[in-house]
PDB file of C-alpha atoms in Angstrom:
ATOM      1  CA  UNK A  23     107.049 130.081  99.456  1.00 83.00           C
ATOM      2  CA  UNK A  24     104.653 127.195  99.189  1.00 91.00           C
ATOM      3  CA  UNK A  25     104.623 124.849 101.546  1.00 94.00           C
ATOM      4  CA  UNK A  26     103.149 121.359 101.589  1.00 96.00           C
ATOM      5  CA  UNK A  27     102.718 119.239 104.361  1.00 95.00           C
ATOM      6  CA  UNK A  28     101.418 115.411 104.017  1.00 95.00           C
ATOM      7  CA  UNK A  29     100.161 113.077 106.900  1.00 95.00           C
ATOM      8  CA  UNK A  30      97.898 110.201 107.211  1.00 96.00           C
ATOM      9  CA  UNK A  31     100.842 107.698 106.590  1.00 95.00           C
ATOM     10  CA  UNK A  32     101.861 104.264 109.105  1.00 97.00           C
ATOM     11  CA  UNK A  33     101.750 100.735 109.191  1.00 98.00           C
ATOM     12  CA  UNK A  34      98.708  98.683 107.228  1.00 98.00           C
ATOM     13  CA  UNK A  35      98.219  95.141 106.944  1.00 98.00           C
ATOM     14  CA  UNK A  36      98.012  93.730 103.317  1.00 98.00           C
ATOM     15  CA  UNK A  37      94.284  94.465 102.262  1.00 98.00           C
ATOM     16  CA  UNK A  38      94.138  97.457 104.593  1.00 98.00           C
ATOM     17  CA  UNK A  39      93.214 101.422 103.638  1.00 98.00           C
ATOM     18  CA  UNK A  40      94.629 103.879 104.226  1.00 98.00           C
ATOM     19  CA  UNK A  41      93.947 107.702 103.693  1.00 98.00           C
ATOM     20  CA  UNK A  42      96.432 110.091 103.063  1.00 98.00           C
ATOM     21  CA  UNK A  43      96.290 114.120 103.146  1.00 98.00           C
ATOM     22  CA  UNK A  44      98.467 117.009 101.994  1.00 96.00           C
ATOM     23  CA  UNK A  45      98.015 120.507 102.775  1.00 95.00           C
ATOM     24  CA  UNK A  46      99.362 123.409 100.970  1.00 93.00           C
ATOM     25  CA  UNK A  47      99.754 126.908 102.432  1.00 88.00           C
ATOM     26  CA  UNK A  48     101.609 130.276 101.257  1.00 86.00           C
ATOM     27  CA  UNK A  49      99.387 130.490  98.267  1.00 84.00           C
ATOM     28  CA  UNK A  50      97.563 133.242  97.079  1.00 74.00           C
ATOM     29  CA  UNK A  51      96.112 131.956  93.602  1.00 76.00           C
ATOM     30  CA  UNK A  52      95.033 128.500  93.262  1.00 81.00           C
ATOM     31  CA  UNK A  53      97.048 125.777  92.481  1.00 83.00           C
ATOM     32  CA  UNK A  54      97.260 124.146  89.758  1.00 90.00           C
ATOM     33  CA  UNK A  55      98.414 120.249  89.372  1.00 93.00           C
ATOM     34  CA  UNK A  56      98.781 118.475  92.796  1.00 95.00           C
ATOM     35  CA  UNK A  57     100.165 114.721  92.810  1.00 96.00           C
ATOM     36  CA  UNK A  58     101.113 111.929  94.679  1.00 98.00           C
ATOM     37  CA  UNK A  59     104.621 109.937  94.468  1.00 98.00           C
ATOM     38  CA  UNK A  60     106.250 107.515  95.943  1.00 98.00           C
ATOM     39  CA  UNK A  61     109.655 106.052  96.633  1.00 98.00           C
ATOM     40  CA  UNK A  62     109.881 102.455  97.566  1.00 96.00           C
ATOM     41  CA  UNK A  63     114.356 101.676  99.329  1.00 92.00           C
ATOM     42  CA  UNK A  64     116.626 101.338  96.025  1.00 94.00           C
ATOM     43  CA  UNK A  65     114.045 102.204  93.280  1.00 96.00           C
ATOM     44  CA  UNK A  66     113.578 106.070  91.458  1.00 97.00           C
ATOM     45  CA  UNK A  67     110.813 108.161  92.822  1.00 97.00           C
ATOM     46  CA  UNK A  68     107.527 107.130  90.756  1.00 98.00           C
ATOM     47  CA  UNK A  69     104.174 109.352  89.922  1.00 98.00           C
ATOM     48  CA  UNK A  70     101.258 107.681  91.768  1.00 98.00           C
ATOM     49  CA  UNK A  71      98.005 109.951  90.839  1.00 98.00           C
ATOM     50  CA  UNK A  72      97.861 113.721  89.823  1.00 98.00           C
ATOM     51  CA  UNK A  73      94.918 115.944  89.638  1.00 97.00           C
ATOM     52  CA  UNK A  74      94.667 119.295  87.955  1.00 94.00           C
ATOM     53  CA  UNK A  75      92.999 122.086  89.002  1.00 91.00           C
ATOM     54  CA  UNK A  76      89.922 121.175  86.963  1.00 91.00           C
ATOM     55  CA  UNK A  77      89.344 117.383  88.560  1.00 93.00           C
ATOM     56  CA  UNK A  78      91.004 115.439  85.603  1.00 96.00           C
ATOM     57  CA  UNK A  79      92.841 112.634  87.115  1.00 97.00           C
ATOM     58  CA  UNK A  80      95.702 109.720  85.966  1.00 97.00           C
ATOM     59  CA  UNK A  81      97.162 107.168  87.814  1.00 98.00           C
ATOM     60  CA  UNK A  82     100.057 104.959  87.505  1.00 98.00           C
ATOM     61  CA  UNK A  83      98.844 101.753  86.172  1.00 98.00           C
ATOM     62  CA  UNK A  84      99.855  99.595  89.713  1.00 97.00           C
ATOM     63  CA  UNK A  85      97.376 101.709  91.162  1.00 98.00           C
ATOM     64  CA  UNK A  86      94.257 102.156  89.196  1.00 98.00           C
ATOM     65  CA  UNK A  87      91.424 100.529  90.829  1.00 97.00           C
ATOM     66  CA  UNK A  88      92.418 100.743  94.243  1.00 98.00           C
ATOM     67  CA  UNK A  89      94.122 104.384  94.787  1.00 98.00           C
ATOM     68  CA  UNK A  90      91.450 107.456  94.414  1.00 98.00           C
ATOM     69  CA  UNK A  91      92.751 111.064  94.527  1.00 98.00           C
ATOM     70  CA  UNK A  92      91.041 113.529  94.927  1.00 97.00           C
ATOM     71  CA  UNK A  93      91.421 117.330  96.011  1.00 95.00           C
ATOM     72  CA  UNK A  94      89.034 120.055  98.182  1.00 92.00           C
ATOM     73  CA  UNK A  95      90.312 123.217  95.996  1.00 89.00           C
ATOM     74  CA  UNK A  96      88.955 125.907  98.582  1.00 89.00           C
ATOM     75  CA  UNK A  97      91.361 123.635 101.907  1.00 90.00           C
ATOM     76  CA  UNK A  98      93.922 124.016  99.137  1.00 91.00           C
ATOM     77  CA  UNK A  99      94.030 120.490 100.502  1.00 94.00           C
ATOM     78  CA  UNK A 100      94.727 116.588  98.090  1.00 96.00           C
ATOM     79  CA  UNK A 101      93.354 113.569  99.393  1.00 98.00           C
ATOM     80  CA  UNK A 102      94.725 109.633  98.189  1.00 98.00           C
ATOM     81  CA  UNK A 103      92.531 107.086  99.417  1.00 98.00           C
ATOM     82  CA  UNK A 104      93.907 103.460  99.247  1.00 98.00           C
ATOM     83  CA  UNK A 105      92.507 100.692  99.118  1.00 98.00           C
ATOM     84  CA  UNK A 106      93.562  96.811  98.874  1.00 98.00           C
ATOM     85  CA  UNK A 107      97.095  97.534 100.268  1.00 98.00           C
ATOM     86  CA  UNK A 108      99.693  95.468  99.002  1.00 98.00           C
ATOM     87  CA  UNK A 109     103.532  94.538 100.326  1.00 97.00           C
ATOM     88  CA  UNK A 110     104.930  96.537  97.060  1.00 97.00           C
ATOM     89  CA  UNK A 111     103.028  99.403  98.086  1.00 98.00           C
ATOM     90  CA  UNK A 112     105.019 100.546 100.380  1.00 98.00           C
ATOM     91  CA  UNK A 113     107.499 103.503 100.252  1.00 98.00           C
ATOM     92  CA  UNK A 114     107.423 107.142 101.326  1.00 98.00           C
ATOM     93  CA  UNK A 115     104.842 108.981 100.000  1.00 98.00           C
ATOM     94  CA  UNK A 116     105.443 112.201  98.435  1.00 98.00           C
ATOM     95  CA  UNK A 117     103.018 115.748  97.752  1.00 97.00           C
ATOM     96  CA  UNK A 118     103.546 117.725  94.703  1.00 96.00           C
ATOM     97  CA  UNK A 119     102.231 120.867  92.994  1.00 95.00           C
ATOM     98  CA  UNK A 120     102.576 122.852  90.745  1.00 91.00           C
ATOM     99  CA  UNK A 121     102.221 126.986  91.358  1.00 90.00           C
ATOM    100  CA  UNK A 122     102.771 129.888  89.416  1.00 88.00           C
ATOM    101  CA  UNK A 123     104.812 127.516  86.999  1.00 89.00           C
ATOM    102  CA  UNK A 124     106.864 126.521  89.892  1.00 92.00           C
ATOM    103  CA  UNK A 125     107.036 123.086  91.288  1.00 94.00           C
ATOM    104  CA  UNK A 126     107.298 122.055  95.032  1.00 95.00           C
ATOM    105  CA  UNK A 127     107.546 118.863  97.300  1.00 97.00           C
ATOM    106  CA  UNK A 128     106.452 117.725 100.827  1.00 96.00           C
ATOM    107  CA  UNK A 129     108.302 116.209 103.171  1.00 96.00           C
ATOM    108  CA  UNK A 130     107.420 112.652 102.484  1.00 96.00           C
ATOM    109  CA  UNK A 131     104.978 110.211 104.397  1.00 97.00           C
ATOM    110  CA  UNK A 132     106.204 106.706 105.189  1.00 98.00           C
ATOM    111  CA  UNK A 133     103.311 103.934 104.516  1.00 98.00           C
ATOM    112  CA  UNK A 134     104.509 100.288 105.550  1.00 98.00           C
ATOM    113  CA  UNK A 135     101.812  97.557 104.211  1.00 98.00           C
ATOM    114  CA  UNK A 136     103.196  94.439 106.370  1.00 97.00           C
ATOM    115  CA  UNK A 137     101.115  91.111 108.398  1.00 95.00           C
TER     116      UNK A 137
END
């Protein structure tokens, strides 16, 4: 059972960074697609960034230019660096992958972007 656990999340002022992490363990092969979502009080989950195994990357377009994923494929570890916080960016953050044509979540990662 795969098991994916984010952190990294809190309370940014507008403009602010901040770096979030998820970790995935219970895997014997690699993994293949890992992504980001989020899920901002009365709106449907939304894809944020997702990264296959090989590095290729997409991004939702409210993002691009300020969100970077990235992933460390031996920590079986993704990474989503933000940058130039804004108000609608908050929401709890959510981990996905996909393994052995299964797909899993995290637990979710609340990231507030308030003055």
């Amino acid at each position: 059972q795969v098991q994916l656990v984010e952190s990294g999340g809190g309370l940014v002022q507008p403009g602010g960074s901040l770096r979030l992490s998820c970790a995935a363990s219970g895997t014997s092969f690699s993994i293949d697609a890992m992504g980001w979502y989020r899920q901002a009080p009365g709106k449907q989950r939304e894809l944020v960034a997702r990264i296959t195994s090989g590095g290729s990357t997409n991004y939702a377009n409210s993002v691009k230019g300020r969100f970077t994923i990235s992933r460390d494929n031996a920590k079986r570890t993704v990474y989503l660096q933000m940058n130039s916080l804004k108000p609608e960016d908050t929401a709890v953050y959510y981990c996905n992958a996909d393994y052995l044509y299964k797909n899993y979540w995290g637990q979710g990662t609340q990231v507030t972007v308030s003055s």
